[in-house]
Amino acid sequence: MSTLKVNAIRNVLATSDAVTLATDGTCTANITNKPNRNLIINGAMQVAQRGVSSTQGGRKTLDRFYMNWYNTDQVALTQSQSTDAPPDFSKSYKIDITTAENTLDANEYAWINYVLEAQDCQVLNYNSSNARSVTLSFWVKSYQTGDFAVNLNKYPDNTNRSITSTYTVNQSATWEKKTITFVGDTGGGGINDDNGAGIYIYFFLAAGSNYVGSSANTNQWANFTSSGWANGQTVNLFSSADNYFYITGVQLEVGSVATDFEHRSFGQELALCQRYYLQLTLPKHYANGVNSSYIYQTYLLPVRQRANGAGSVVSQCRYYSGGSGTNFTPTVSPLTDRVLVQGLALTNGNGFVDGTIALDAEL
Amino acid sequence: MIITKAKLAKDVLTNEVTHVNLTIDNVIYNVPFDEANRHYQAYLLWVAEGNTAEAAD
């Protein structure tokens, strides 16, 4: 047993100490893999409240992520939560082309999108000389090899600013880990400290000629230009029905170092996702002796949502009517922490039986 | 997000118009008047394009 007695520990090439030791026996460490460093929710693609597969675009499967495509003529695809995943992961987001696009016209494009909430971006210090770099890391598996563009866009607040970089898939049908560091934006008016959208991340899958050709946004923040949005994208995912694209392990962290993916439990990820979207199964309740045409019931939500959500029915709702369940369509009025469910124009209403509603407060 | 129908709706307790029912992809959303809600943002754009929601019952 021996004791190493030093005042600090520093890499031979570094200019500052990694660990500083104090005289009281404590130490201070400059750690990059701190807890809660991943700004991305559901980066391991575990949570899919809406469903696991869809042939439509938009928010149909995995929470917080969605895929969309624009101005196309023939292409058809399936987006899904897949169990094909790299080491340390069990799920991924899969885009599978089922019908190819004959030609990629100038105005056609496709991406997977993720939106960061503005108040979660304040640590980035944008629009100041202290603007911080961020590092995006992720695993991809693609049938096609070649270059893909990734864009960060700061749209809703102040000036529309954008930065684009690329990564290369080197081997077909093989999981590869990619890392991109984006510098901080020292201009552009910053990001409002509120519950709106902060930064949009676009993982491009195809981009017509309108969206490539300008280097104005390449590896540098500048005012948005459409021809710089996907600059460097050479792969066209829509070119063949053989094509597919998987992604998982998405992590965005402050600084220029890509640390190991920060795994969170399913319960933690689900709760984080529910800030933006949640489903609620109506609990049974029975009001004995009440035969009303109206039923009102307020339920507390498991998490406080980002904004007052939009309510919709996911599965058929029923109410008690003379001992049996009768179908009805509720009016759903969510606030951020509760939801009022109303059954109107009922016959002998005595309570709710079942049914599932969704509250959508996504960005 | 393509809105195919919009109808204002009342809270039957207060008889005040409290939200708008939007039909999007054949799903009806009860949308609150909250400018942070993306469905309400889409509704405002839809109105700005010259569309008008049906009156509440």
Tab-separated table of C-alpha atoms in Angstrom:
chain	number	residue	atom	x	y	z
A	1	MET	CA	0.000	0.000	0.000
A	2	SER	CA	1.464	3.335	-0.994
A	3	THR	CA	0.220	6.894	-1.384
A	4	LEU	CA	0.853	9.108	-4.378
A	5	LYS	CA	1.478	12.604	-3.026
A	6	VAL	CA	1.082	15.300	-5.674
A	7	ASN	CA	-0.740	18.611	-5.945
A	8	ALA	CA	-2.224	18.038	-9.386
A	9	ILE	CA	-2.545	15.601	-12.269
A	10	ARG	CA	-2.141	16.834	-15.823
A	11	ASN	CA	-1.692	15.196	-19.205
A	12	VAL	CA	1.775	15.835	-20.631
A	13	LEU	CA	0.270	17.689	-23.598
A	14	ALA	CA	-2.394	19.613	-21.674
A	15	THR	CA	-2.180	23.215	-20.560
A	16	SER	CA	-4.303	22.804	-17.439
A	17	ASP	CA	-4.714	20.287	-14.652
A	18	ALA	CA	-7.264	17.501	-14.929
A	19	VAL	CA	-7.319	17.008	-11.148
A	20	THR	CA	-6.345	19.530	-8.491
A	21	LEU	CA	-5.708	18.215	-4.984
A	22	ALA	CA	-6.319	20.440	-1.977
A	23	THR	CA	-4.577	20.454	1.379
A	24	ASP	CA	-7.776	19.419	3.170
A	25	GLY	CA	-7.733	16.074	1.377
A	26	THR	CA	-10.348	16.911	-1.261
A	27	CYS	CA	-9.919	17.360	-4.975
A	28	THR	CA	-11.488	19.195	-7.897
A	29	ALA	CA	-11.637	17.419	-11.257
A	30	ASN	CA	-12.313	18.756	-14.732
A	31	ILE	CA	-14.621	15.933	-15.813
A	32	THR	CA	-16.169	15.739	-19.268
A	33	ASN	CA	-18.559	12.836	-18.716
A	34	LYS	CA	-20.696	14.546	-16.085
A	35	PRO	CA	-24.205	13.303	-15.278
A	36	ASN	CA	-27.070	14.892	-17.211
A	37	ARG	CA	-24.728	15.992	-19.982
A	38	ASN	CA	-26.816	14.594	-22.811
A	39	LEU	CA	-29.128	17.339	-24.048
A	40	ILE	CA	-31.008	14.797	-26.161
A	41	ILE	CA	-34.052	12.991	-24.766
A	42	ASN	CA	-34.681	9.424	-25.955
A	43	GLY	CA	-31.344	9.284	-27.783
A	44	ALA	CA	-31.280	5.509	-27.315
A	45	MET	CA	-34.653	5.289	-29.089
A	46	GLN	CA	-36.275	3.413	-26.212
A	47	VAL	CA	-39.569	5.289	-25.957
A	48	ALA	CA	-42.206	5.044	-28.676
A	49	GLN	CA	-45.499	6.067	-27.113
A	50	ARG	CA	-47.284	6.748	-30.409
A	51	GLY	CA	-46.445	3.404	-31.994
A	52	VAL	CA	-43.538	1.377	-33.344
A	53	SER	CA	-44.126	1.603	-37.086
A	54	SER	CA	-45.755	3.937	-39.583
A	55	THR	CA	-45.750	4.604	-43.295
A	56	GLN	CA	-46.590	8.255	-42.703
A	57	GLY	CA	-44.268	11.168	-42.069
A	58	GLY	CA	-44.236	13.239	-38.920
A	59	ARG	CA	-44.384	12.291	-35.263
A	60	LYS	CA	-45.686	8.760	-35.598
A	61	THR	CA	-43.254	6.477	-33.789
A	62	LEU	CA	-40.316	7.371	-31.536
A	63	ASP	CA	-40.752	10.145	-29.017
A	64	ARG	CA	-38.933	13.430	-29.627
A	65	PHE	CA	-37.616	12.337	-33.050
A	66	TYR	CA	-39.471	12.427	-36.311
A	67	MET	CA	-38.869	11.912	-39.975
A	68	ASN	CA	-40.389	13.837	-42.834
A	69	TRP	CA	-39.931	14.338	-46.554
A	70	TYR	CA	-41.141	17.019	-48.915
A	71	ASN	CA	-42.125	17.612	-52.538
A	72	THR	CA	-41.545	14.008	-53.622
A	73	ASP	CA	-43.488	12.136	-56.290
A	74	GLN	CA	-43.175	8.393	-55.816
A	75	VAL	CA	-41.232	7.570	-52.687
A	76	ALA	CA	-42.801	5.426	-49.982
A	77	LEU	CA	-41.170	4.325	-46.763
A	78	THR	CA	-41.658	2.907	-43.315
A	79	GLN	CA	-40.345	4.591	-40.186
A	80	SER	CA	-40.075	2.319	-37.182
A	81	GLN	CA	-38.487	1.508	-33.861
A	82	SER	CA	-36.077	-1.316	-34.641
A	83	THR	CA	-34.287	-3.878	-32.469
A	84	ASP	CA	-31.251	-3.739	-34.768
A	85	ALA	CA	-28.742	-1.805	-32.674
A	86	PRO	CA	-24.998	-1.448	-32.027
A	87	PRO	CA	-23.272	-2.709	-28.856
A	88	ASP	CA	-24.704	-1.245	-25.618
A	89	PHE	CA	-28.036	-0.399	-27.267
A	90	SER	CA	-31.210	-2.377	-27.861
A	91	LYS	CA	-33.249	-0.065	-30.095
A	92	SER	CA	-32.781	2.219	-33.078
A	93	TYR	CA	-34.812	4.431	-35.397
A	94	LYS	CA	-35.139	2.826	-38.819
A	95	ILE	CA	-36.119	4.417	-42.117
A	96	ASP	CA	-36.784	1.795	-44.766
A	97	ILE	CA	-37.488	2.769	-48.373
A	98	THR	CA	-40.246	0.651	-49.932
A	99	THR	CA	-40.730	2.589	-53.182
A	100	ALA	CA	-37.931	4.593	-54.759
A	101	GLU	CA	-38.144	8.139	-56.106
A	102	ASN	CA	-37.418	8.110	-59.853
A	103	THR	CA	-35.356	11.300	-59.719
A	104	LEU	CA	-34.486	13.617	-56.864
A	105	ASP	CA	-35.799	16.977	-57.984
A	106	ALA	CA	-34.188	20.235	-56.897
A	107	ASN	CA	-36.830	20.964	-54.254
A	108	GLU	CA	-37.046	17.482	-52.716
A	109	TYR	CA	-35.514	16.680	-49.350
A	110	ALA	CA	-35.836	14.496	-46.300
A	111	TRP	CA	-34.531	14.506	-42.773
A	112	ILE	CA	-34.851	13.161	-39.264
A	113	ASN	CA	-35.495	16.022	-36.882
A	114	TYR	CA	-35.044	16.692	-33.180
A	115	VAL	CA	-35.957	19.951	-31.407
A	116	LEU	CA	-34.294	21.191	-28.214
A	117	GLU	CA	-36.349	23.315	-25.838
A	118	ALA	CA	-35.023	26.874	-25.675
A	119	GLN	CA	-34.539	27.077	-21.918
A	120	ASP	CA	-32.407	23.926	-22.064
A	121	CYS	CA	-30.037	25.697	-24.470
A	122	GLN	CA	-29.098	28.600	-22.203
A	123	VAL	CA	-25.860	26.891	-21.178
A	124	LEU	CA	-24.646	27.423	-24.749
A	125	ASN	CA	-24.325	31.214	-24.243
A	126	TYR	CA	-25.204	31.915	-27.854
A	127	ASN	CA	-24.946	35.497	-29.071
A	128	SER	CA	-22.003	36.155	-26.779
A	129	SER	CA	-18.260	35.811	-26.846
A	130	ASN	CA	-18.726	32.939	-24.390
A	131	ALA	CA	-20.703	30.852	-26.880
A	132	ARG	CA	-19.848	27.213	-26.333
A	133	SER	CA	-19.192	24.408	-28.759
A	134	VAL	CA	-21.382	21.321	-28.740
A	135	THR	CA	-20.508	17.807	-29.800
A	136	LEU	CA	-23.031	15.533	-31.457
A	137	SER	CA	-22.347	11.818	-31.445
A	138	PHE	CA	-24.496	8.981	-32.750
A	139	TRP	CA	-24.460	5.527	-34.284
A	140	VAL	CA	-25.653	4.970	-37.845
A	141	LYS	CA	-26.090	2.016	-40.139
A	142	SER	CA	-26.865	2.610	-43.779
A	143	TYR	CA	-27.126	0.498	-46.898
A	144	GLN	CA	-25.568	3.346	-48.833
A	145	THR	CA	-22.099	4.686	-48.195
A	146	GLY	CA	-21.211	8.333	-48.711
A	147	ASP	CA	-21.661	11.736	-47.150
A	148	PHE	CA	-24.599	12.856	-45.040
A	149	ALA	CA	-25.267	16.412	-43.824
A	150	VAL	CA	-26.275	17.411	-40.310
A	151	ASN	CA	-27.604	20.887	-39.657
A	152	LEU	CA	-28.266	22.863	-36.494
A	153	ASN	CA	-30.804	25.590	-36.980
A	154	LYS	CA	-31.830	28.278	-34.547
A	155	TYR	CA	-35.031	29.477	-36.076
A	156	PRO	CA	-37.876	30.826	-33.977
A	157	ASP	CA	-36.086	33.433	-31.876
A	158	ASN	CA	-34.358	36.449	-33.344
A	159	THR	CA	-32.292	35.808	-36.490
A	160	ASN	CA	-32.618	32.507	-38.337
A	161	ARG	CA	-29.102	31.074	-37.932
A	162	SER	CA	-27.688	27.831	-39.200
A	163	ILE	CA	-24.583	25.633	-39.236
A	164	THR	CA	-24.030	22.500	-41.324
A	165	SER	CA	-21.462	19.750	-41.181
A	166	THR	CA	-21.119	16.295	-42.675
A	167	TYR	CA	-20.175	12.771	-41.744
A	168	THR	CA	-19.290	9.809	-43.933
A	169	VAL	CA	-20.701	6.308	-43.841
A	170	ASN	CA	-17.756	4.167	-44.876
A	171	GLN	CA	-19.182	0.658	-44.931
A	172	SER	CA	-22.544	-0.564	-46.101
A	173	ALA	CA	-24.807	-2.307	-43.595
A	174	THR	CA	-22.426	-1.744	-40.682
A	175	TRP	CA	-22.939	0.162	-37.461
A	176	GLU	CA	-20.525	3.110	-37.272
A	177	LYS	CA	-20.183	5.752	-34.571
A	178	LYS	CA	-19.978	9.348	-35.793
A	179	THR	CA	-18.922	12.502	-33.986
A	180	ILE	CA	-19.342	16.115	-35.065
A	181	THR	CA	-18.360	19.206	-33.083
A	182	PHE	CA	-20.160	22.458	-33.857
A	183	VAL	CA	-18.692	25.760	-32.753
A	184	GLY	CA	-20.856	28.138	-30.717
A	185	ASP	CA	-22.785	30.975	-32.307
A	186	THR	CA	-21.379	34.311	-31.132
A	187	GLY	CA	-24.010	36.329	-33.035
A	188	GLY	CA	-27.553	36.153	-34.256
A	189	GLY	CA	-29.437	37.371	-31.241
A	190	GLY	CA	-29.271	34.258	-29.101
A	191	ILE	CA	-31.962	31.901	-27.895
A	192	ASN	CA	-34.853	33.114	-25.772
A	193	ASP	CA	-35.029	31.677	-22.268
A	194	ASP	CA	-38.481	30.142	-22.579
A	195	ASN	CA	-40.392	26.958	-23.363
A	196	GLY	CA	-40.304	27.434	-27.128
A	197	ALA	CA	-38.017	25.818	-29.651
A	198	GLY	CA	-34.295	26.439	-29.179
A	199	ILE	CA	-32.277	24.467	-31.705
A	200	TYR	CA	-33.490	22.178	-34.462
A	201	ILE	CA	-31.196	19.291	-35.427
A	202	TYR	CA	-31.657	17.964	-38.956
A	203	PHE	CA	-30.106	14.643	-39.973
A	204	PHE	CA	-30.460	14.829	-43.746
A	205	LEU	CA	-31.262	11.704	-45.727
A	206	ALA	CA	-31.740	13.320	-49.134
A	207	ALA	CA	-31.411	16.845	-50.470
A	208	GLY	CA	-32.176	18.224	-53.922
A	209	SER	CA	-29.919	20.774	-55.560
A	210	ASN	CA	-31.771	23.699	-53.965
A	211	TYR	CA	-30.326	22.745	-50.580
A	212	VAL	CA	-26.658	22.131	-51.443
A	213	GLY	CA	-23.960	24.160	-53.144
A	214	SER	CA	-23.351	27.007	-50.718
A	215	SER	CA	-20.673	26.804	-48.047
A	216	ALA	CA	-22.052	29.853	-46.244
A	217	ASN	CA	-23.175	27.684	-43.309
A	218	THR	CA	-20.519	24.979	-43.543
A	219	ASN	CA	-18.903	24.523	-40.142
A	220	GLN	CA	-19.771	28.088	-39.195
A	221	TRP	CA	-22.854	29.807	-37.872
A	222	ALA	CA	-24.317	32.295	-40.328
A	223	ASN	CA	-27.718	33.537	-41.368
A	224	PHE	CA	-29.709	30.683	-42.876
A	225	THR	CA	-29.333	30.020	-46.582
A	226	SER	CA	-31.404	27.280	-48.190
A	227	SER	CA	-28.493	26.273	-50.456
A	228	GLY	CA	-26.337	25.764	-47.398
A	229	TRP	CA	-28.910	23.865	-45.360
A	230	ALA	CA	-27.762	20.390	-46.453
A	231	ASN	CA	-24.491	21.310	-48.124
A	232	GLY	CA	-22.274	18.263	-48.554
A	233	GLN	CA	-25.128	15.751	-48.638
A	234	THR	CA	-24.341	13.312	-51.456
A	235	VAL	CA	-26.417	10.311	-50.399
A	236	ASN	CA	-29.949	10.089	-51.739
A	237	LEU	CA	-31.820	7.661	-49.535
A	238	PHE	CA	-34.738	7.670	-51.960
A	239	SER	CA	-32.744	6.289	-54.918
A	240	SER	CA	-33.638	2.624	-54.410
A	241	ALA	CA	-36.061	0.439	-52.504
A	242	ASP	CA	-32.978	-1.413	-51.241
A	243	ASN	CA	-31.996	1.577	-49.119
A	244	TYR	CA	-32.384	1.936	-45.385
A	245	PHE	CA	-30.983	4.078	-42.588
A	246	TYR	CA	-30.736	3.387	-38.854
A	247	ILE	CA	-29.709	5.788	-36.103
A	248	THR	CA	-29.377	5.496	-32.334
A	249	GLY	CA	-27.204	6.590	-29.421
A	250	VAL	CA	-27.753	10.256	-30.200
A	251	GLN	CA	-25.982	12.493	-27.730
A	252	LEU	CA	-25.446	16.265	-27.771
A	253	GLU	CA	-23.170	17.654	-25.101
A	254	VAL	CA	-21.441	20.890	-24.339
A	255	GLY	CA	-17.771	21.010	-25.314
A	256	SER	CA	-15.619	19.482	-27.980
A	257	VAL	CA	-15.331	15.988	-26.499
A	258	ALA	CA	-17.685	13.115	-27.343
A	259	THR	CA	-18.002	11.109	-24.155
A	260	ASP	CA	-19.601	7.702	-23.842
A	261	PHE	CA	-23.350	7.714	-24.320
A	262	GLU	CA	-25.177	8.609	-21.124
A	263	HIS	CA	-27.642	5.795	-20.611
A	264	ARG	CA	-30.744	6.626	-18.608
A	265	SER	CA	-33.329	4.179	-17.354
A	266	PHE	CA	-36.481	3.637	-19.389
A	267	GLY	CA	-38.495	5.298	-16.622
A	268	GLN	CA	-36.317	8.394	-16.712
A	269	GLU	CA	-36.526	8.678	-20.484
A	270	LEU	CA	-40.289	8.128	-20.457
A	271	ALA	CA	-40.803	10.897	-17.907
A	272	LEU	CA	-38.632	13.264	-19.934
A	273	CYS	CA	-40.604	12.421	-23.075
A	274	GLN	CA	-43.926	12.978	-21.310
A	275	ARG	CA	-43.122	16.655	-20.938
A	276	TYR	CA	-43.812	16.774	-24.685
A	277	TYR	CA	-46.320	13.988	-25.272
A	278	LEU	CA	-48.124	11.539	-23.057
A	279	GLN	CA	-50.955	9.083	-23.170
A	280	LEU	CA	-53.414	8.650	-20.336
A	281	THR	CA	-55.749	5.714	-19.913
A	282	LEU	CA	-58.962	6.866	-18.267
A	283	PRO	CA	-59.228	5.192	-14.882
A	284	LYS	CA	-62.558	3.593	-14.072
A	285	HIS	CA	-64.769	5.636	-11.840
A	286	TYR	CA	-68.385	5.126	-11.008
A	287	ALA	CA	-70.744	7.734	-9.617
A	288	ASN	CA	-73.490	5.653	-8.048
A	289	GLY	CA	-76.962	6.949	-8.616
A	290	VAL	CA	-76.015	9.789	-10.923
A	291	ASN	CA	-77.726	9.614	-14.279
A	292	SER	CA	-76.368	12.639	-16.002
A	293	SER	CA	-75.984	13.831	-19.561
A	294	TYR	CA	-72.622	15.351	-18.572
A	295	ILE	CA	-69.603	13.848	-16.834
A	296	TYR	CA	-66.530	15.872	-15.855
A	297	GLN	CA	-63.389	14.460	-14.390
A	298	THR	CA	-59.984	16.044	-13.839
A	299	TYR	CA	-56.855	13.903	-13.769
A	300	LEU	CA	-53.425	15.003	-12.582
A	301	LEU	CA	-50.655	14.332	-15.084
A	302	PRO	CA	-47.569	12.276	-14.150
A	303	VAL	CA	-45.297	15.138	-15.247
A	304	ARG	CA	-45.811	18.836	-15.927
A	305	GLN	CA	-45.961	19.324	-19.668
A	306	ARG	CA	-44.096	21.979	-21.641
A	307	ALA	CA	-47.288	23.796	-22.648
A	308	ASN	CA	-51.013	23.202	-22.631
A	309	GLY	CA	-51.247	20.194	-24.896
A	310	ALA	CA	-53.586	19.331	-27.723
A	311	GLY	CA	-55.903	16.540	-26.641
A	312	SER	CA	-57.012	13.666	-28.806
A	313	VAL	CA	-58.460	10.183	-28.452
A	314	VAL	CA	-56.087	7.264	-29.009
A	315	SER	CA	-58.444	4.397	-28.229
A	316	GLN	CA	-62.211	4.302	-27.864
A	317	CYS	CA	-63.552	5.870	-24.680
A	318	ARG	CA	-66.619	4.447	-22.924
A	319	TYR	CA	-68.832	5.622	-20.091
A	320	TYR	CA	-71.083	3.734	-17.686
A	321	SER	CA	-74.675	3.828	-18.787
A	322	GLY	CA	-77.063	1.614	-16.910
A	323	GLY	CA	-74.356	-0.904	-16.079
A	324	SER	CA	-72.812	-1.187	-19.536
A	325	GLY	CA	-70.091	0.646	-21.348
A	326	THR	CA	-71.228	3.044	-24.051
A	327	ASN	CA	-68.908	4.629	-26.589
A	328	PHE	CA	-68.423	8.390	-26.522
A	329	THR	CA	-65.926	10.967	-27.721
A	330	PRO	CA	-64.673	13.087	-24.837
A	331	THR	CA	-63.672	16.704	-24.937
A	332	VAL	CA	-60.122	16.836	-23.613
A	333	SER	CA	-58.871	20.084	-22.076
A	334	PRO	CA	-55.267	19.790	-20.868
A	335	LEU	CA	-53.339	22.229	-18.781
A	336	THR	CA	-49.666	21.651	-18.150
A	337	ASP	CA	-50.269	19.660	-14.965
A	338	ARG	CA	-53.800	18.264	-15.336
A	339	VAL	CA	-56.445	17.399	-17.848
A	340	LEU	CA	-60.185	17.868	-17.741
A	341	VAL	CA	-62.064	15.117	-19.550
A	342	GLN	CA	-65.680	15.873	-20.357
A	343	GLY	CA	-68.360	13.594	-21.666
A	344	LEU	CA	-71.188	15.606	-23.155
A	345	ALA	CA	-74.704	14.730	-24.311
A	346	LEU	CA	-74.564	11.309	-22.631
A	347	THR	CA	-77.464	9.051	-21.752
A	348	ASN	CA	-77.598	8.050	-18.090
A	349	GLY	CA	-73.910	8.767	-17.542
A	350	ASN	CA	-72.563	7.254	-14.320
A	351	GLY	CA	-68.805	7.502	-14.813
A	352	PHE	CA	-66.020	6.521	-17.144
A	353	VAL	CA	-65.148	2.915	-18.054
A	354	ASP	CA	-62.010	3.134	-20.154
A	355	GLY	CA	-60.322	4.646	-23.189
A	356	THR	CA	-57.004	6.342	-23.833
A	357	ILE	CA	-56.315	9.971	-24.626
A	358	ALA	CA	-53.141	11.688	-25.809
A	359	LEU	CA	-51.846	15.101	-24.815
A	360	ASP	CA	-49.446	16.608	-27.333
A	361	ALA	CA	-47.223	19.455	-26.158
A	362	GLU	CA	-44.383	18.815	-28.593
A	363	LEU	CA	-42.270	21.561	-30.041
B	1	MET	CA	-49.767	19.520	-40.436
B	2	ILE	CA	-52.778	19.924	-42.747
B	3	ILE	CA	-55.976	21.094	-41.082
B	4	THR	CA	-59.064	19.759	-42.813
B	5	LYS	CA	-61.626	21.073	-40.337
B	6	ALA	CA	-61.691	23.569	-37.496
B	7	LYS	CA	-64.558	24.162	-35.139
B	8	LEU	CA	-64.586	26.345	-32.059
B	9	ALA	CA	-65.791	24.672	-28.893
B	10	LYS	CA	-67.238	25.804	-25.584
B	11	ASP	CA	-66.825	24.712	-22.034
B	12	VAL	CA	-70.359	23.675	-21.229
B	13	LEU	CA	-69.992	24.776	-17.618
B	14	THR	CA	-69.069	28.354	-18.408
B	15	ASN	CA	-70.458	28.535	-21.943
B	16	GLU	CA	-67.221	30.243	-22.974
B	17	VAL	CA	-65.275	29.315	-26.094
B	18	THR	CA	-62.168	27.690	-24.636
B	19	HIS	CA	-60.574	25.759	-27.479
B	20	VAL	CA	-60.779	24.813	-31.120
B	21	ASN	CA	-61.285	21.305	-32.429
B	22	LEU	CA	-58.911	20.648	-35.336
B	23	THR	CA	-59.134	17.666	-37.656
B	24	ILE	CA	-55.632	16.677	-38.815
B	25	ASP	CA	-54.916	13.355	-40.554
B	26	ASN	CA	-58.416	12.217	-39.596
B	27	VAL	CA	-57.695	12.757	-35.904
B	28	ILE	CA	-59.625	15.359	-33.911
B	29	TYR	CA	-57.466	17.441	-31.575
B	30	ASN	CA	-58.965	19.582	-28.789
B	31	VAL	CA	-56.552	22.486	-29.071
B	32	PRO	CA	-56.224	25.100	-26.316
B	33	PHE	CA	-55.617	28.756	-27.098
B	34	ASP	CA	-51.976	28.518	-26.051
B	35	GLU	CA	-49.463	30.114	-28.396
B	36	ALA	CA	-46.810	27.666	-27.201
B	37	ASN	CA	-48.910	24.774	-28.519
B	38	ARG	CA	-47.777	23.700	-31.995
B	39	HIS	CA	-51.298	22.727	-33.054
B	40	TYR	CA	-52.538	26.181	-32.081
B	41	GLN	CA	-49.618	27.722	-33.973
B	42	ALA	CA	-50.717	25.740	-37.033
B	43	TYR	CA	-54.282	26.943	-36.504
B	44	LEU	CA	-53.124	30.577	-36.396
B	45	LEU	CA	-51.272	30.085	-39.690
B	46	TRP	CA	-54.372	28.448	-41.152
B	47	VAL	CA	-56.459	31.454	-40.111
B	48	ALA	CA	-53.814	33.843	-41.492
B	49	GLU	CA	-54.217	32.093	-44.848
B	50	GLY	CA	-57.841	33.248	-44.887
B	51	ASN	CA	-59.586	30.285	-43.337
B	52	THR	CA	-62.236	30.546	-40.658
B	53	ALA	CA	-63.247	28.025	-38.039
B	54	GLU	CA	-66.867	26.964	-37.716
B	55	ALA	CA	-68.743	28.557	-34.834
B	56	ALA	CA	-69.205	26.634	-31.626
B	57	ASP	CA	-72.502	24.880	-30.993
